[in-house]
Amino acid sequence: MTKAELIEVLRQFRETASDEDALKAVALYTEWAADTDYTVDQRIRYEDVLYKCLQAHTSQEQWKPVDAPSLWTKVLIPTPGEIPEWEQPSSTNGYAKGDKVKHNSKTWESLVDNNVWEPGITGTESLWKEITE
């Protein structure tokens, strides 16, 4: 395979990979930069974290992924076989049905897609199920 062919394969992977597969290859994604055009669903790296673009835009220094939740969402899909600590998702990247997280010394499974609610809080019984092993 030539260098040009390998570059094309990597470009196609970056564009078509699922978020789960993309998280296994974060280093392949371009680092965020100011004064750059980004498209919807384009993934980038920022401080070794994978983000997905929510709105097409030309980036500005003050619109870093951690500072612009209307433009970027952190990819939260857990690594297969690992159960991550729960972290508050934005409204655009909630946990999927079946995702498992650890929170307050317990393990929880999401019962719905786009779950942005904290596990174990009163009123979330239809959204999270405690997993006992």
PDB file of C-alpha atoms in Angstrom:
ATOM      1  CA  MET A   1       0.000   0.000   0.000  1.00  0.00           C
ATOM      2  CA  THR A   2       1.368   3.404  -0.905  1.00  0.00           C
ATOM      3  CA  LYS A   3       1.550   6.307   1.506  1.00  0.00           C
ATOM      4  CA  ALA A   4      -1.231   8.073  -0.419  1.00  0.00           C
ATOM      5  CA  GLU A   5      -3.470   4.987  -0.207  1.00  0.00           C
ATOM      6  CA  LEU A   6      -2.851   4.677   3.541  1.00  0.00           C
ATOM      7  CA  ILE A   7      -3.699   8.344   4.061  1.00  0.00           C
ATOM      8  CA  GLU A   8      -6.961   7.840   2.155  1.00  0.00           C
ATOM      9  CA  VAL A   9      -7.858   4.785   4.278  1.00  0.00           C
ATOM     10  CA  LEU A  10      -7.246   6.775   7.472  1.00  0.00           C
ATOM     11  CA  ARG A  11      -9.291   9.712   6.172  1.00  0.00           C
ATOM     12  CA  GLN A  12     -12.198   7.397   5.383  1.00  0.00           C
ATOM     13  CA  PHE A  13     -11.942   5.771   8.815  1.00  0.00           C
ATOM     14  CA  ARG A  14     -12.067   9.172  10.551  1.00  0.00           C
ATOM     15  CA  GLU A  15     -15.179  10.118   8.603  1.00  0.00           C
ATOM     16  CA  THR A  16     -17.114   6.840   8.843  1.00  0.00           C
ATOM     17  CA  ALA A  17     -16.076   5.215  12.136  1.00  0.00           C
ATOM     18  CA  SER A  18     -18.641   4.887  14.898  1.00  0.00           C
ATOM     19  CA  ASP A  19     -17.968   6.987  17.992  1.00  0.00           C
ATOM     20  CA  GLU A  20     -17.005   3.778  19.800  1.00  0.00           C
ATOM     21  CA  ASP A  21     -14.362   2.922  17.170  1.00  0.00           C
ATOM     22  CA  ALA A  22     -13.206   6.538  16.966  1.00  0.00           C
ATOM     23  CA  LEU A  23     -12.517   6.514  20.715  1.00  0.00           C
ATOM     24  CA  LYS A  24     -10.113   3.618  20.143  1.00  0.00           C
ATOM     25  CA  ALA A  25      -8.102   5.776  17.711  1.00  0.00           C
ATOM     26  CA  VAL A  26      -8.288   9.314  19.109  1.00  0.00           C
ATOM     27  CA  ALA A  27      -4.717  10.015  17.967  1.00  0.00           C
ATOM     28  CA  LEU A  28      -5.846   9.777  14.323  1.00  0.00           C
ATOM     29  CA  TYR A  29      -8.048  12.835  14.668  1.00  0.00           C
ATOM     30  CA  THR A  30      -6.846  16.344  13.961  1.00  0.00           C
ATOM     31  CA  GLU A  31      -6.164  18.598  16.930  1.00  0.00           C
ATOM     32  CA  TRP A  32      -8.626  21.492  17.276  1.00  0.00           C
ATOM     33  CA  ALA A  33      -7.338  24.796  15.900  1.00  0.00           C
ATOM     34  CA  ALA A  34      -8.641  28.343  15.696  1.00  0.00           C
ATOM     35  CA  ASP A  35      -9.536  29.854  12.311  1.00  0.00           C
ATOM     36  CA  THR A  36     -10.527  26.457  10.916  1.00  0.00           C
ATOM     37  CA  ASP A  37     -13.752  25.468   9.147  1.00  0.00           C
ATOM     38  CA  TYR A  38     -15.573  22.584  10.868  1.00  0.00           C
ATOM     39  CA  THR A  39     -18.611  20.647   9.637  1.00  0.00           C
ATOM     40  CA  VAL A  40     -21.457  18.984  11.523  1.00  0.00           C
ATOM     41  CA  ASP A  41     -20.436  15.598  13.007  1.00  0.00           C
ATOM     42  CA  GLN A  42     -16.737  16.191  12.293  1.00  0.00           C
ATOM     43  CA  ARG A  43     -14.647  14.801  15.141  1.00  0.00           C
ATOM     44  CA  ILE A  44     -11.500  16.430  16.484  1.00  0.00           C
ATOM     45  CA  ARG A  45      -9.100  16.070  19.395  1.00  0.00           C
ATOM     46  CA  TYR A  46      -8.759  18.685  22.094  1.00  0.00           C
ATOM     47  CA  GLU A  47      -6.437  17.989  25.035  1.00  0.00           C
ATOM     48  CA  ASP A  48      -6.500  14.276  24.056  1.00  0.00           C
ATOM     49  CA  VAL A  49     -10.308  14.147  24.297  1.00  0.00           C
ATOM     50  CA  LEU A  50     -12.524  13.399  21.297  1.00  0.00           C
ATOM     51  CA  TYR A  51     -15.228  15.947  20.426  1.00  0.00           C
ATOM     52  CA  LYS A  52     -17.926  16.062  17.750  1.00  0.00           C
ATOM     53  CA  CYS A  53     -18.995  19.246  15.981  1.00  0.00           C
ATOM     54  CA  LEU A  54     -22.666  20.187  16.468  1.00  0.00           C
ATOM     55  CA  GLN A  55     -22.851  23.214  14.157  1.00  0.00           C
ATOM     56  CA  ALA A  56     -20.827  24.080  11.086  1.00  0.00           C
ATOM     57  CA  HIS A  57     -18.618  27.061  11.894  1.00  0.00           C
ATOM     58  CA  THR A  58     -15.234  28.692  11.515  1.00  0.00           C
ATOM     59  CA  SER A  59     -13.514  28.332  14.868  1.00  0.00           C
ATOM     60  CA  GLN A  60     -12.321  31.231  16.957  1.00  0.00           C
ATOM     61  CA  GLU A  61      -9.829  31.171  19.820  1.00  0.00           C
ATOM     62  CA  GLN A  62     -12.571  31.671  22.429  1.00  0.00           C
ATOM     63  CA  TRP A  63     -14.673  28.799  20.958  1.00  0.00           C
ATOM     64  CA  LYS A  64     -12.537  25.892  22.189  1.00  0.00           C
ATOM     65  CA  PRO A  65     -14.517  22.660  22.586  1.00  0.00           C
ATOM     66  CA  VAL A  66     -14.509  22.936  26.391  1.00  0.00           C
ATOM     67  CA  ASP A  67     -15.829  26.507  26.183  1.00  0.00           C
ATOM     68  CA  ALA A  68     -18.444  26.196  23.436  1.00  0.00           C
ATOM     69  CA  PRO A  69     -21.075  23.533  24.251  1.00  0.00           C
ATOM     70  CA  SER A  70     -23.349  24.847  21.506  1.00  0.00           C
ATOM     71  CA  LEU A  71     -20.641  23.997  18.953  1.00  0.00           C
ATOM     72  CA  TRP A  72     -18.964  20.873  20.407  1.00  0.00           C
ATOM     73  CA  THR A  73     -19.949  17.811  22.377  1.00  0.00           C
ATOM     74  CA  LYS A  74     -17.604  15.392  24.084  1.00  0.00           C
ATOM     75  CA  VAL A  75     -17.879  11.819  22.799  1.00  0.00           C
ATOM     76  CA  LEU A  76     -18.861   9.803  25.893  1.00  0.00           C
ATOM     77  CA  ILE A  77     -19.380   6.261  24.629  1.00  0.00           C
ATOM     78  CA  PRO A  78     -17.482   4.032  27.041  1.00  0.00           C
ATOM     79  CA  THR A  79     -14.591   1.809  26.043  1.00  0.00           C
ATOM     80  CA  PRO A  80     -15.888  -1.751  25.512  1.00  0.00           C
ATOM     81  CA  GLY A  81     -15.373  -3.880  28.609  1.00  0.00           C
ATOM     82  CA  GLU A  82     -14.830  -0.874  30.878  1.00  0.00           C
ATOM     83  CA  ILE A  83     -17.457   0.879  32.956  1.00  0.00           C
ATOM     84  CA  PRO A  84     -16.548   4.562  33.295  1.00  0.00           C
ATOM     85  CA  GLU A  85     -17.425   6.969  36.045  1.00  0.00           C
ATOM     86  CA  TRP A  86     -20.619   8.854  35.258  1.00  0.00           C
ATOM     87  CA  GLU A  87     -20.107  12.397  34.053  1.00  0.00           C
ATOM     88  CA  GLN A  88     -22.804  14.932  33.333  1.00  0.00           C
ATOM     89  CA  PRO A  89     -23.453  14.885  29.581  1.00  0.00           C
ATOM     90  CA  SER A  90     -24.768  17.856  27.677  1.00  0.00           C
ATOM     91  CA  SER A  91     -28.196  17.687  26.087  1.00  0.00           C
ATOM     92  CA  THR A  92     -26.552  16.608  22.830  1.00  0.00           C
ATOM     93  CA  ASN A  93     -24.530  13.605  23.986  1.00  0.00           C
ATOM     94  CA  GLY A  94     -26.542  11.693  26.568  1.00  0.00           C
ATOM     95  CA  TYR A  95     -25.868   8.061  27.420  1.00  0.00           C
ATOM     96  CA  ALA A  96     -27.444   5.440  25.173  1.00  0.00           C
ATOM     97  CA  LYS A  97     -29.783   2.688  26.304  1.00  0.00           C
ATOM     98  CA  GLY A  98     -27.593  -0.096  27.718  1.00  0.00           C
ATOM     99  CA  ASP A  99     -24.610   2.121  28.578  1.00  0.00           C
ATOM    100  CA  LYS A 100     -23.225   1.365  32.027  1.00  0.00           C
ATOM    101  CA  VAL A 101     -21.605   3.838  34.394  1.00  0.00           C
ATOM    102  CA  LYS A 102     -20.300   3.957  37.963  1.00  0.00           C
ATOM    103  CA  HIS A 103     -21.711   6.600  40.296  1.00  0.00           C
ATOM    104  CA  ASN A 104     -21.678   6.945  44.079  1.00  0.00           C
ATOM    105  CA  SER A 105     -20.038   3.516  44.528  1.00  0.00           C
ATOM    106  CA  LYS A 106     -22.746   1.789  42.464  1.00  0.00           C
ATOM    107  CA  THR A 107     -23.015   0.576  38.875  1.00  0.00           C
ATOM    108  CA  TRP A 108     -25.930   1.778  36.769  1.00  0.00           C
ATOM    109  CA  GLU A 109     -27.374   0.872  33.369  1.00  0.00           C
ATOM    110  CA  SER A 110     -29.190   3.414  31.225  1.00  0.00           C
ATOM    111  CA  LEU A 111     -32.711   2.298  30.336  1.00  0.00           C
ATOM    112  CA  VAL A 112     -33.243   4.969  27.664  1.00  0.00           C
ATOM    113  CA  ASP A 113     -31.368   6.664  24.844  1.00  0.00           C
ATOM    114  CA  ASN A 114     -30.001  10.196  25.258  1.00  0.00           C
ATOM    115  CA  ASN A 115     -30.018   9.853  29.053  1.00  0.00           C
ATOM    116  CA  VAL A 116     -28.693  13.061  30.628  1.00  0.00           C
ATOM    117  CA  TRP A 117     -30.001  12.462  34.156  1.00  0.00           C
ATOM    118  CA  GLU A 118     -27.855  11.604  37.183  1.00  0.00           C
ATOM    119  CA  PRO A 119     -28.202   7.938  38.224  1.00  0.00           C
ATOM    120  CA  GLY A 120     -29.761   7.168  41.585  1.00  0.00           C
ATOM    121  CA  ILE A 121     -31.546  10.484  42.029  1.00  0.00           C
ATOM    122  CA  THR A 122     -35.210  10.383  43.062  1.00  0.00           C
ATOM    123  CA  GLY A 123     -37.366  10.404  39.965  1.00  0.00           C
ATOM    124  CA  THR A 124     -34.864   8.626  37.704  1.00  0.00           C
ATOM    125  CA  GLU A 125     -36.004   5.069  38.448  1.00  0.00           C
ATOM    126  CA  SER A 126     -37.380   4.699  34.898  1.00  0.00           C
ATOM    127  CA  LEU A 127     -34.129   6.035  33.413  1.00  0.00           C
ATOM    128  CA  TRP A 128     -31.449   4.057  35.311  1.00  0.00           C
ATOM    129  CA  LYS A 129     -31.303   0.575  36.782  1.00  0.00           C
ATOM    130  CA  GLU A 130     -28.808  -0.300  39.506  1.00  0.00           C
ATOM    131  CA  ILE A 131     -26.689  -3.298  38.507  1.00  0.00           C
ATOM    132  CA  THR A 132     -25.802  -5.720  41.252  1.00  0.00           C
ATOM    133  CA  GLU A 133     -23.109  -8.221  40.457  1.00  0.00           C
TER     134      GLU A 133
END
